[in-house]
Amino acid sequence: MIDIEVLEKLGIPGFGSALVLVAVAIGTALYKLFQAGKQGRKECLELWDRNKIDDPFWLESFFHHRFGQRPAPAELLREAVTAKSPSRPLNDLAMNWRYFEGSRLGNLTWKRKFRRRQLFRTLEQLALLALYVAFVAAGVMLFYIPMLEAKALGITSIWLGASSFWTLLQVGGATGALSRLRSLGMQSESAD
């Protein structure tokens, strides 16, 4: 483990030592997170049993373990698993199920009724983009005020801007996922 005294002997000042320690901690955490993901994928491949697809409890439990998210109902998962190329629809369901509702892939809709209309989704995305710009700009300006309270408000403002941008990305991704899942559902219904 890196010690602050060792860094100071190397000529790195106190603030620099803190930055180095934070960087090492973040690097270690990211490495462990990456390793845990690899281990989780390996475990899922070992647990996968195509004969158990008809068991709803097993299927939902498996996908909860695989994706770490509350799974979609087993009927939807089963429909996605039986697709020609199942990895993309399964990932779309896992990442975006909290935004959708429905019993078949072909009739999935948005949980929030206002998102069902393209105009309202576009307005929501524009508002989120405007919030992002406003919060980040306010946060940067607050950093120029030489008071500790202003810097704390600046960090909070930048965090709010980042979460607005993250929500914007999620809604955009969910829109594309819904389109792909509905298309897949229509294809499977026409094949039946």
Coordinates of N, CA, C and O in Angstrom, one line a residue:
M1 N 0.8 -1.2 0.0 CA 0.0 0.0 0.0 C 0.9 1.2 0.0 O 1.9 1.3 0.6
I2 N 0.5 2.2 -0.7 CA 1.2 3.5 -0.8 C 0.9 4.3 0.4 O -0.2 4.5 0.8
D3 N 2.0 4.8 1.0 CA 1.9 5.7 2.2 C 2.2 7.1 1.9 O 3.0 7.4 1.0
I4 N 1.6 8.0 2.6 CA 1.8 9.5 2.3 C 3.2 9.9 2.6 O 3.8 10.7 1.8
E5 N 3.8 9.3 3.6 CA 5.2 9.6 3.9 C 6.2 9.2 2.8 O 7.1 10.0 2.5
V6 N 5.9 8.1 2.2 CA 6.7 7.6 1.1 C 6.6 8.6 -0.1 O 7.6 9.0 -0.7
L7 N 5.4 9.1 -0.4 CA 5.2 10.0 -1.5 C 5.8 11.4 -1.2 O 6.4 12.0 -2.1
E8 N 5.8 11.8 0.1 CA 6.4 13.1 0.5 C 8.0 13.0 0.3 O 8.6 13.9 -0.1
K9 N 8.5 11.8 0.6 CA 10.0 11.6 0.5 C 10.4 11.6 -1.0 O 11.5 12.0 -1.4
L10 N 9.4 11.3 -1.9 CA 9.7 11.3 -3.3 C 9.5 12.7 -3.9 O 9.7 12.9 -5.1
G11 N 9.1 13.7 -3.0 CA 9.0 15.0 -3.5 C 7.6 15.4 -3.9 O 7.3 16.5 -4.5
I12 N 6.6 14.6 -3.6 CA 5.2 14.9 -4.0 C 4.6 15.5 -2.8 O 4.5 15.0 -1.7
P13 N 4.0 16.8 -3.0 CA 3.4 17.5 -1.9 C 2.2 16.8 -1.3 O 1.7 15.9 -1.9
G14 N 1.7 17.3 -0.2 CA 0.5 16.7 0.5 C -0.7 16.6 -0.4 O -1.4 15.6 -0.5
F15 N -1.1 17.7 -1.2 CA -2.2 17.6 -2.0 C -2.0 16.6 -3.2 O -2.9 15.8 -3.5
G16 N -0.8 16.6 -3.7 CA -0.5 15.6 -4.8 C -0.6 14.2 -4.2 O -1.0 13.3 -4.9
S17 N -0.1 14.0 -3.0 CA -0.2 12.7 -2.3 C -1.7 12.2 -2.3 O -2.0 11.1 -2.5
A18 N -2.5 13.2 -1.9 CA -3.9 12.8 -1.8 C -4.5 12.4 -3.1 O -5.2 11.4 -3.3
L19 N -4.1 13.2 -4.2 CA -4.6 12.8 -5.5 C -4.1 11.5 -6.0 O -4.8 10.7 -6.6
V20 N -2.8 11.2 -5.7 CA -2.2 9.9 -6.0 C -3.0 8.8 -5.3 O -3.3 7.7 -5.9
L21 N -3.2 8.9 -4.0 CA -3.9 7.9 -3.3 C -5.4 7.7 -3.8 O -5.8 6.6 -3.9
V22 N -6.0 8.8 -4.1 CA -7.4 8.7 -4.7 C -7.3 7.9 -6.0 O -8.2 7.1 -6.3
A23 N -6.3 8.3 -6.9 CA -6.2 7.6 -8.2 C -5.9 6.1 -8.0 O -6.5 5.3 -8.7
V24 N -5.1 5.8 -7.1 CA -4.8 4.3 -6.8 C -6.1 3.6 -6.3 O -6.4 2.5 -6.7
A25 N -6.8 4.3 -5.4 CA -8.0 3.7 -4.9 C -9.1 3.5 -6.0 O -9.7 2.4 -6.1
I26 N -9.2 4.4 -6.8 CA -10.2 4.3 -8.0 C -9.7 3.2 -8.9 O -10.5 2.4 -9.4
G27 N -8.4 3.2 -9.2 CA -7.9 2.1 -10.1 C -8.1 0.7 -9.5 O -8.5 -0.2 -10.2
T28 N -7.9 0.6 -8.2 CA -8.1 -0.7 -7.6 C -9.6 -1.1 -7.6 O -9.9 -2.3 -7.9
A29 N -10.5 -0.2 -7.3 CA -11.9 -0.4 -7.3 C -12.4 -0.8 -8.7 O -13.2 -1.8 -8.9
L30 N -11.9 -0.1 -9.8 CA -12.3 -0.5 -11.1 C -11.8 -1.8 -11.5 O -12.5 -2.6 -12.2
Y31 N -10.6 -2.2 -11.1 CA -10.0 -3.5 -11.4 C -10.9 -4.6 -10.8 O -11.2 -5.6 -11.4
K32 N -11.2 -4.4 -9.5 CA -12.0 -5.4 -8.8 C -13.4 -5.5 -9.4 O -14.0 -6.6 -9.5
L33 N -14.0 -4.4 -9.8 CA -15.3 -4.4 -10.5 C -15.2 -5.1 -11.8 O -16.1 -5.9 -12.1
F34 N -14.2 -4.9 -12.5 CA -14.0 -5.6 -13.8 C -13.9 -7.1 -13.6 O -14.5 -8.0 -14.3
Q35 N -13.1 -7.5 -12.6 CA -12.9 -8.9 -12.3 C -14.2 -9.6 -11.8 O -14.5 -10.7 -12.1
A36 N -15.0 -8.8 -11.0 CA -16.3 -9.4 -10.5 C -17.2 -9.6 -11.7 O -18.0 -10.6 -11.7
G37 N -17.2 -8.7 -12.7 CA -18.1 -8.9 -13.8 C -17.7 -10.1 -14.6 O -18.5 -10.8 -15.1
K38 N -16.4 -10.3 -14.8 CA -15.9 -11.5 -15.5 C -16.3 -12.8 -14.7 O -16.8 -13.8 -15.3
Q39 N -16.2 -12.7 -13.4 CA -16.6 -13.9 -12.6 C -18.1 -14.2 -12.7 O -18.6 -15.3 -12.8
G40 N -18.9 -13.1 -12.7 CA -20.4 -13.2 -12.9 C -20.8 -13.8 -14.2 O -21.6 -14.7 -14.3
R41 N -20.1 -13.4 -15.3 CA -20.4 -14.0 -16.6 C -20.0 -15.5 -16.6 O -20.8 -16.3 -17.2
K42 N -18.9 -15.8 -16.0 CA -18.5 -17.2 -16.0 C -19.5 -18.1 -15.2 O -19.9 -19.1 -15.6
E43 N -19.9 -17.6 -14.1 CA -20.9 -18.3 -13.3 C -22.2 -18.5 -14.0 O -22.8 -19.5 -14.0
C44 N -22.7 -17.4 -14.8 CA -23.9 -17.5 -15.5 C -23.8 -18.6 -16.6 O -24.7 -19.3 -16.9
L45 N -22.6 -18.6 -17.3 CA -22.5 -19.6 -18.4 C -22.5 -21.0 -17.8 O -23.0 -21.9 -18.4
E46 N -22.0 -21.2 -16.6 CA -22.0 -22.5 -15.9 C -23.4 -22.9 -15.5 O -23.8 -24.0 -15.5
L47 N -24.2 -21.9 -15.1 CA -25.6 -22.1 -14.6 C -26.6 -22.3 -15.7 O -27.7 -22.9 -15.5
W48 N -26.3 -21.8 -16.9 CA -27.3 -21.8 -18.0 C -27.7 -23.2 -18.3 O -26.9 -24.1 -18.6
D49 N -29.0 -23.5 -18.4 CA -29.6 -24.8 -18.8 C -30.8 -24.5 -19.6 O -31.8 -24.1 -19.2
R50 N -30.6 -24.8 -20.9 CA -31.7 -24.5 -21.9 C -33.0 -25.3 -21.6 O -34.1 -24.9 -21.9
N51 N -32.9 -26.4 -20.9 CA -34.0 -27.2 -20.5 C -34.9 -26.6 -19.4 O -36.1 -27.0 -19.3
K52 N -34.4 -25.6 -18.7 CA -35.1 -25.0 -17.6 C -35.8 -23.7 -18.1 O -36.4 -23.0 -17.2
I53 N -35.8 -23.4 -19.4 CA -36.4 -22.1 -19.9 C -37.9 -22.1 -19.5 O -38.5 -21.0 -19.3
D54 N -38.6 -23.2 -19.4 CA -40.0 -23.2 -19.1 C -40.4 -22.9 -17.7 O -41.5 -22.7 -17.3
D55 N -39.4 -23.0 -16.8 CA -39.6 -22.7 -15.4 C -39.4 -21.2 -15.2 O -38.3 -20.6 -15.2
P56 N -40.5 -20.5 -14.9 CA -40.5 -19.0 -14.8 C -39.6 -18.5 -13.6 O -38.8 -17.5 -13.8
F57 N -39.6 -19.2 -12.5 CA -38.8 -18.8 -11.3 C -37.3 -18.9 -11.7 O -36.5 -18.0 -11.4
W58 N -36.9 -20.0 -12.3 CA -35.5 -20.2 -12.7 C -35.1 -19.2 -13.7 O -34.0 -18.6 -13.6
L59 N -35.9 -18.9 -14.7 CA -35.5 -18.0 -15.7 C -35.4 -16.6 -15.2 O -34.4 -15.9 -15.5
E60 N -36.3 -16.1 -14.4 CA -36.2 -14.8 -13.8 C -35.0 -14.7 -12.8 O -34.3 -13.7 -12.8
S61 N -34.8 -15.7 -12.0 CA -33.7 -15.7 -11.1 C -32.4 -15.7 -11.9 O -31.4 -15.0 -11.5
F62 N -32.3 -16.4 -12.9 CA -31.0 -16.5 -13.7 C -30.7 -15.1 -14.3 O -29.6 -14.6 -14.2
F63 N -31.7 -14.4 -14.8 CA -31.4 -13.1 -15.4 C -31.2 -12.0 -14.4 O -30.5 -11.1 -14.7
H64 N -31.8 -12.2 -13.2 CA -31.5 -11.3 -12.2 C -30.1 -11.4 -11.8 O -29.4 -10.4 -11.5
H65 N -29.6 -12.7 -11.7 CA -28.2 -12.9 -11.3 C -27.3 -12.4 -12.4 O -26.2 -11.8 -12.2
R66 N -27.6 -12.6 -13.7 CA -26.8 -12.2 -14.8 C -26.7 -10.7 -15.0 O -25.6 -10.2 -15.2
F67 N -27.8 -10.0 -14.9 CA -27.8 -8.6 -15.2 C -27.8 -7.7 -13.9 O -27.6 -6.5 -14.0
G68 N -28.1 -8.3 -12.8 CA -28.1 -7.5 -11.6 C -29.3 -6.5 -11.5 O -29.2 -5.5 -10.8
Q69 N -30.3 -6.7 -12.3 CA -31.5 -5.9 -12.4 C -32.7 -6.7 -12.1 O -32.7 -7.9 -12.3
R70 N -33.8 -6.0 -11.7 CA -35.1 -6.7 -11.6 C -35.5 -7.1 -13.0 O -35.6 -6.3 -13.9
P71 N -35.7 -8.4 -13.1 CA -35.9 -9.0 -14.5 C -37.4 -8.7 -15.0 O -38.3 -8.5 -14.2
A72 N -37.5 -8.7 -16.3 CA -38.8 -8.7 -16.9 C -39.5 -10.0 -16.6 O -38.9 -11.0 -16.2
P73 N -40.8 -10.0 -16.8 CA -41.6 -11.3 -16.6 C -41.0 -12.4 -17.5 O -40.5 -12.2 -18.6
A74 N -41.2 -13.6 -17.0 CA -40.6 -14.8 -17.7 C -41.1 -15.0 -19.1 O -40.3 -15.4 -20.0
E75 N -42.3 -14.6 -19.4 CA -42.9 -14.7 -20.7 C -42.1 -13.9 -21.7 O -41.8 -14.3 -22.8
L76 N -41.7 -12.7 -21.3 CA -40.9 -11.8 -22.2 C -39.5 -12.3 -22.3 O -39.0 -12.3 -23.4
L77 N -38.9 -12.8 -21.2 CA -37.6 -13.3 -21.3 C -37.6 -14.5 -22.2 O -36.6 -14.7 -23.0
R78 N -38.6 -15.4 -22.1 CA -38.6 -16.6 -22.9 C -38.7 -16.2 -24.4 O -38.1 -16.8 -25.2
E79 N -39.5 -15.2 -24.7 CA -39.7 -14.8 -26.1 C -38.4 -14.2 -26.6 O -38.0 -14.4 -27.8
A80 N -37.6 -13.5 -25.8 CA -36.4 -12.9 -26.2 C -35.3 -14.0 -26.3 O -34.5 -14.0 -27.3
V81 N -35.3 -15.0 -25.5 CA -34.3 -16.1 -25.5 C -34.5 -16.9 -26.8 O -33.5 -17.4 -27.4
T82 N -35.7 -17.1 -27.2 CA -36.0 -17.9 -28.4 C -35.8 -17.1 -29.7 O -36.0 -17.7 -30.8
A83 N -35.4 -15.9 -29.6 CA -35.1 -15.1 -30.9 C -33.9 -15.7 -31.6 O -33.1 -16.4 -31.0
K84 N -33.7 -15.3 -32.8 CA -32.6 -15.8 -33.6 C -31.3 -15.3 -33.0 O -30.3 -16.1 -32.9
S85 N -31.2 -14.1 -32.6 CA -30.0 -13.6 -31.9 C -30.4 -13.0 -30.6 O -30.8 -11.8 -30.5
P86 N -30.4 -13.8 -29.5 CA -31.0 -13.4 -28.2 C -30.2 -12.4 -27.4 O -30.8 -11.7 -26.5
S87 N -29.0 -12.2 -27.6 CA -28.2 -11.4 -26.6 C -28.6 -9.9 -26.6 O -28.7 -9.3 -25.6
R88 N -28.9 -9.3 -27.8 CA -29.3 -7.9 -27.8 C -30.7 -7.7 -27.2 O -30.8 -6.8 -26.3
P89 N -31.7 -8.5 -27.5 CA -33.0 -8.2 -26.9 C -33.0 -8.5 -25.4 O -33.6 -7.8 -24.6
L90 N -32.2 -9.5 -24.9 CA -32.1 -9.7 -23.5 C -31.4 -8.6 -22.8 O -31.9 -8.2 -21.7
N91 N -30.4 -8.0 -23.4 CA -29.7 -6.9 -22.8 C -30.6 -5.7 -22.8 O -30.7 -4.9 -21.8
D92 N -31.4 -5.5 -23.9 CA -32.4 -4.4 -23.9 C -33.4 -4.5 -22.8 O -33.7 -3.5 -22.2
L93 N -33.9 -5.7 -22.6 CA -34.9 -5.9 -21.6 C -34.3 -5.7 -20.2 O -34.9 -5.0 -19.4
A94 N -33.1 -6.2 -20.0 CA -32.5 -6.0 -18.7 C -32.2 -4.6 -18.3 O -32.4 -4.1 -17.2
M95 N -31.7 -3.8 -19.3 CA -31.3 -2.5 -19.0 C -32.4 -1.5 -19.0 O -32.3 -0.5 -18.3
N96 N -33.5 -1.8 -19.7 CA -34.6 -0.8 -19.8 C -35.9 -1.3 -19.3 O -36.9 -0.5 -19.5
W97 N -36.1 -2.4 -18.7 CA -37.4 -2.9 -18.3 C -38.1 -1.9 -17.3 O -39.3 -1.8 -17.4
R98 N -37.4 -1.2 -16.5 CA -38.0 -0.3 -15.6 C -38.8 0.8 -16.3 O -39.6 1.4 -15.7
Y99 N -38.6 1.0 -17.6 CA -39.3 2.0 -18.3 C -40.5 1.4 -19.1 O -41.4 2.2 -19.5
F100 N -40.6 0.1 -19.2 CA -41.6 -0.5 -20.0 C -42.6 -1.3 -19.2 O -42.4 -1.7 -18.1
E101 N -43.8 -1.6 -19.9 CA -44.7 -2.6 -19.4 C -45.3 -3.3 -20.6 O -45.3 -2.8 -21.7
G102 N -45.8 -4.5 -20.4 CA -46.4 -5.3 -21.4 C -46.2 -6.8 -21.2 O -45.4 -7.2 -20.4
S103 N -46.9 -7.6 -21.9 CA -46.8 -9.0 -21.7 C -46.2 -9.7 -22.9 O -45.8 -10.9 -22.8
R104 N -46.1 -9.1 -24.0 CA -45.4 -9.6 -25.2 C -44.5 -8.6 -25.7 O -44.7 -7.4 -25.6
L105 N -43.4 -9.0 -26.4 CA -42.5 -8.0 -27.0 C -43.1 -7.1 -28.0 O -42.8 -5.9 -28.1
G106 N -44.1 -7.6 -28.8 CA -44.7 -6.8 -29.8 C -45.6 -5.7 -29.3 O -45.9 -4.7 -30.0
N107 N -46.1 -5.9 -28.0 CA -47.0 -4.8 -27.5 C -46.4 -4.1 -26.2 O -47.2 -3.6 -25.4
L108 N -45.1 -4.0 -26.1 CA -44.5 -3.3 -25.1 C -44.8 -1.8 -25.2 O -44.8 -1.3 -26.3
T109 N -45.1 -1.1 -24.1 CA -45.3 0.3 -24.1 C -44.5 0.9 -22.9 O -44.0 0.2 -22.1
W110 N -44.5 2.3 -22.9 CA -43.9 3.0 -21.9 C -44.7 2.9 -20.6 O -45.9 3.0 -20.7
K111 N -44.1 2.8 -19.4 CA -44.9 2.8 -18.2 C -45.5 4.2 -17.9 O -46.6 4.3 -17.5
R112 N -44.7 5.2 -18.2 CA -45.2 6.6 -18.0 C -45.9 7.0 -19.3 O -45.3 7.0 -20.4
K113 N -47.2 7.3 -19.2 CA -48.0 7.6 -20.3 C -47.5 8.7 -21.2 O -47.7 8.7 -22.4
F114 N -46.9 9.8 -20.6 CA -46.5 10.9 -21.4 C -45.4 10.5 -22.4 O -45.2 11.2 -23.4
R115 N -44.6 9.5 -22.1 CA -43.5 9.1 -23.0 C -44.0 8.3 -24.2 O -43.3 8.0 -25.1
R116 N -45.3 8.0 -24.2 CA -45.8 7.2 -25.4 C -45.9 8.1 -26.6 O -46.0 7.5 -27.7
R117 N -45.9 9.4 -26.5 CA -46.0 10.2 -27.6 C -44.6 10.8 -27.9 O -43.9 11.3 -27.0
Q118 N -44.2 10.7 -29.2 CA -42.9 11.2 -29.6 C -42.6 12.6 -29.2 O -41.5 13.0 -28.8
L119 N -43.6 13.5 -29.3 CA -43.5 14.9 -29.0 C -43.1 15.1 -27.6 O -42.2 15.9 -27.3
F120 N -43.7 14.4 -26.7 CA -43.5 14.6 -25.2 C -42.1 14.0 -24.9 O -41.4 14.6 -24.0
R121 N -41.7 12.9 -25.5 CA -40.3 12.4 -25.3 C -39.3 13.4 -25.8 O -38.3 13.6 -25.1
T122 N -39.5 14.0 -26.9 CA -38.6 15.0 -27.4 C -38.5 16.2 -26.5 O -37.4 16.7 -26.2
L123 N -39.6 16.6 -26.0 CA -39.7 17.8 -25.1 C -38.9 17.4 -23.8 O -38.2 18.3 -23.3
E124 N -39.1 16.2 -23.3 CA -38.4 15.8 -22.1 C -36.9 15.8 -22.3 O -36.2 16.3 -21.5
Q125 N -36.5 15.3 -23.5 CA -35.1 15.2 -23.8 C -34.5 16.6 -23.9 O -33.4 16.9 -23.4
L126 N -35.2 17.5 -24.5 CA -34.7 18.9 -24.7 C -34.6 19.6 -23.3 O -33.7 20.3 -23.0
A127 N -35.6 19.3 -22.4 CA -35.6 19.9 -21.1 C -34.4 19.3 -20.3 O -33.7 20.1 -19.6
L128 N -34.2 18.0 -20.4 CA -33.0 17.4 -19.7 C -31.7 18.0 -20.2 O -30.8 18.2 -19.4
L129 N -31.6 18.2 -21.5 CA -30.4 18.8 -22.1 C -30.2 20.3 -21.6 O -29.1 20.6 -21.2
A130 N -31.3 21.0 -21.5 CA -31.2 22.4 -21.0 C -30.8 22.4 -19.5 O -30.0 23.2 -19.1
L131 N -31.4 21.5 -18.7 CA -31.0 21.4 -17.3 C -29.5 21.0 -17.2 O -28.8 21.6 -16.3
Y132 N -29.1 20.1 -18.0 CA -27.6 19.7 -18.0 C -26.7 21.0 -18.2 O -25.8 21.2 -17.4
V133 N -27.0 21.7 -19.2 CA -26.2 22.9 -19.6 C -26.3 23.9 -18.4 O -25.3 24.4 -18.0
A134 N -27.5 24.2 -17.9 CA -27.7 25.2 -16.9 C -27.0 24.8 -15.6 O -26.3 25.6 -15.0
F135 N -27.1 23.5 -15.2 CA -26.5 23.1 -13.9 C -25.0 23.1 -14.0 O -24.3 23.6 -13.1
V136 N -24.5 22.6 -15.1 CA -23.0 22.5 -15.2 C -22.4 24.0 -15.3 O -21.4 24.3 -14.7
A137 N -23.1 24.8 -16.1 CA -22.6 26.2 -16.2 C -22.6 26.9 -14.9 O -21.7 27.6 -14.5
A138 N -23.7 26.7 -14.1 CA -23.8 27.3 -12.8 C -22.8 26.7 -11.9 O -22.1 27.5 -11.1
G139 N -22.5 25.5 -11.9 CA -21.5 24.8 -11.1 C -20.1 25.3 -11.4 O -19.4 25.6 -10.5
V140 N -19.8 25.5 -12.7 CA -18.5 26.0 -13.0 C -18.3 27.5 -12.5 O -17.3 27.8 -12.0
M141 N -19.4 28.3 -12.7 CA -19.3 29.7 -12.2 C -19.2 29.7 -10.7 O -18.4 30.6 -10.2
L142 N -19.8 28.8 -10.0 CA -19.7 28.8 -8.5 C -18.3 28.5 -8.0 O -17.9 28.9 -7.0
F143 N -17.6 27.7 -8.8 CA -16.2 27.4 -8.4 C -15.3 28.7 -8.4 O -14.3 28.7 -7.8
Y144 N -15.7 29.7 -9.1 CA -14.8 30.9 -9.2 C -15.1 31.8 -8.0 O -14.4 32.8 -7.8
I145 N -16.1 31.5 -7.2 CA -16.4 32.3 -6.0 C -15.5 31.7 -4.9 O -15.5 30.5 -4.6
P146 N -14.7 32.5 -4.2 CA -13.7 32.0 -3.2 C -14.3 31.6 -1.9 O -13.6 31.8 -0.8
M147 N -15.5 31.1 -1.8 CA -16.1 30.7 -0.5 C -16.3 29.1 -0.6 O -16.6 28.6 -1.6
L148 N -16.1 28.5 0.5 CA -16.3 27.0 0.6 C -17.7 26.6 0.3 O -17.9 25.6 -0.4
E149 N -18.7 27.4 0.7 CA -20.1 27.1 0.5 C -20.4 27.1 -1.0 O -21.2 26.3 -1.5
A150 N -19.8 28.1 -1.7 CA -20.0 28.2 -3.2 C -19.4 27.0 -3.9 O -20.0 26.5 -4.8
K151 N -18.3 26.5 -3.4 CA -17.7 25.3 -4.1 C -18.6 24.1 -3.8 O -18.7 23.2 -4.7
A152 N -19.1 24.0 -2.6 CA -20.0 22.8 -2.3 C -21.3 22.9 -3.2 O -21.7 21.9 -3.7
L153 N -21.8 24.1 -3.4 CA -23.0 24.3 -4.2 C -22.6 24.0 -5.7 O -23.4 23.5 -6.5
G154 N -21.3 24.4 -6.1 CA -20.9 24.1 -7.4 C -20.8 22.6 -7.7 O -21.2 22.1 -8.7
I155 N -20.3 21.8 -6.7 CA -20.2 20.4 -6.8 C -21.6 19.8 -7.0 O -21.9 18.9 -7.8
T156 N -22.6 20.3 -6.1 CA -23.9 19.8 -6.2 C -24.6 20.1 -7.5 O -25.3 19.3 -8.1
S157 N -24.3 21.3 -8.0 CA -24.9 21.7 -9.3 C -24.3 20.9 -10.4 O -25.1 20.4 -11.3
I158 N -23.1 20.6 -10.4 CA -22.5 19.7 -11.5 C -23.0 18.3 -11.4 O -23.3 17.7 -12.4
W159 N -23.2 17.8 -10.1 CA -23.8 16.5 -9.9 C -25.2 16.5 -10.5 O -25.6 15.5 -11.2
L160 N -26.0 17.5 -10.3 CA -27.4 17.6 -10.8 C -27.3 17.6 -12.4 O -28.2 17.0 -13.0
G161 N -26.4 18.4 -12.9 CA -26.2 18.4 -14.4 C -25.9 17.0 -14.9 O -26.4 16.6 -15.9
A162 N -25.0 16.3 -14.2 CA -24.6 15.0 -14.7 C -25.7 14.0 -14.6 O -25.9 13.2 -15.5
S163 N -26.5 14.1 -13.6 CA -27.7 13.2 -13.5 C -28.7 13.5 -14.5 O -29.4 12.7 -15.0
S164 N -28.9 14.8 -14.9 CA -29.8 15.2 -16.0 C -29.3 14.6 -17.3 O -30.1 14.0 -18.1
F165 N -28.0 14.7 -17.5 CA -27.5 14.1 -18.8 C -27.6 12.6 -18.8 O -27.9 12.0 -19.8
W166 N -27.4 12.0 -17.6 CA -27.5 10.5 -17.5 C -28.9 10.1 -17.8 O -29.1 9.1 -18.6
T167 N -29.9 10.8 -17.3 CA -31.3 10.5 -17.6 C -31.6 10.7 -19.1 O -32.3 9.9 -19.7
L168 N -31.1 11.7 -19.6 CA -31.2 12.0 -21.1 C -30.7 10.8 -21.9 O -31.4 10.3 -22.8
L169 N -29.5 10.3 -21.5 CA -29.0 9.1 -22.3 C -29.8 7.9 -22.1 O -30.0 7.1 -23.0
Q170 N -30.3 7.7 -20.8 CA -31.1 6.5 -20.6 C -32.5 6.5 -21.3 O -32.9 5.5 -21.9
V171 N -33.1 7.7 -21.4 CA -34.4 7.7 -22.1 C -34.2 7.5 -23.6 O -34.9 6.8 -24.3
G172 N -33.1 8.1 -24.1 CA -32.7 7.9 -25.5 C -32.4 6.4 -25.8 O -32.9 5.9 -26.8
G173 N -31.7 5.8 -24.9 CA -31.4 4.4 -25.1 C -32.6 3.5 -25.0 O -32.8 2.5 -25.7
A174 N -33.5 3.8 -24.1 CA -34.7 3.1 -23.9 C -35.7 3.2 -25.1 O -36.3 2.3 -25.5
T175 N -35.6 4.4 -25.8 CA -36.4 4.6 -27.0 C -36.0 3.6 -28.1 O -36.8 3.0 -28.7
G176 N -34.7 3.6 -28.3 CA -34.1 2.6 -29.3 C -34.4 1.2 -28.9 O -34.7 0.4 -29.8
A177 N -34.3 0.8 -27.6 CA -34.5 -0.5 -27.2 C -35.9 -0.9 -27.4 O -36.2 -2.0 -27.9
L178 N -36.9 0.0 -27.1 CA -38.3 -0.3 -27.3 C -38.6 -0.6 -28.8 O -39.3 -1.5 -29.1
S179 N -38.0 0.2 -29.6 CA -38.2 0.0 -31.1 C -37.7 -1.4 -31.5 O -38.4 -2.1 -32.3
R180 N -36.5 -1.7 -31.1 CA -35.9 -3.0 -31.4 C -36.8 -4.2 -30.9 O -37.0 -5.2 -31.6
L181 N -37.2 -4.1 -29.6 CA -38.0 -5.1 -29.0 C -39.3 -5.3 -29.7 O -39.8 -6.4 -29.9
R182 N -40.0 -4.2 -30.0 CA -41.3 -4.3 -30.7 C -41.1 -4.9 -32.1 O -41.9 -5.8 -32.5
S183 N -40.1 -4.6 -32.8 CA -39.8 -5.1 -34.1 C -39.6 -6.6 -34.0 O -40.1 -7.4 -34.8
L184 N -38.8 -7.0 -33.0 CA -38.6 -8.5 -32.8 C -39.9 -9.2 -32.4 O -40.1 -10.3 -32.9
G185 N -40.7 -8.6 -31.6 CA -42.0 -9.1 -31.2 C -42.9 -9.3 -32.4 O -43.6 -10.3 -32.6
M186 N -42.9 -8.3 -33.3 CA -43.7 -8.4 -34.5 C -43.2 -9.5 -35.5 O -44.0 -10.2 -36.1
Q187 N -41.9 -9.7 -35.5 CA -41.3 -10.7 -36.4 C -41.7 -12.1 -35.8 O -42.1 -13.0 -36.6
S188 N -41.6 -12.3 -34.5 CA -42.0 -13.6 -33.9 C -43.5 -13.9 -34.0 O -43.9 -15.0 -34.2
E189 N -44.3 -12.8 -33.9 CA -45.8 -13.0 -34.1 C -46.1 -13.4 -35.5 O -47.0 -14.3 -35.8
S190 N -45.4 -12.8 -36.5 CA -45.7 -13.2 -37.9 C -45.2 -14.5 -38.3 O -45.7 -15.2 -39.1
A191 N -44.1 -15.0 -37.5 CA -43.6 -16.3 -37.8 C -44.5 -17.4 -37.2 O -44.5 -18.5 -37.7
D192 N -45.2 -17.1 -36.2 CA -46.2 -18.1 -35.6 C -47.3 -18.3 -36.4 O -47.9 -18.8 -37.1

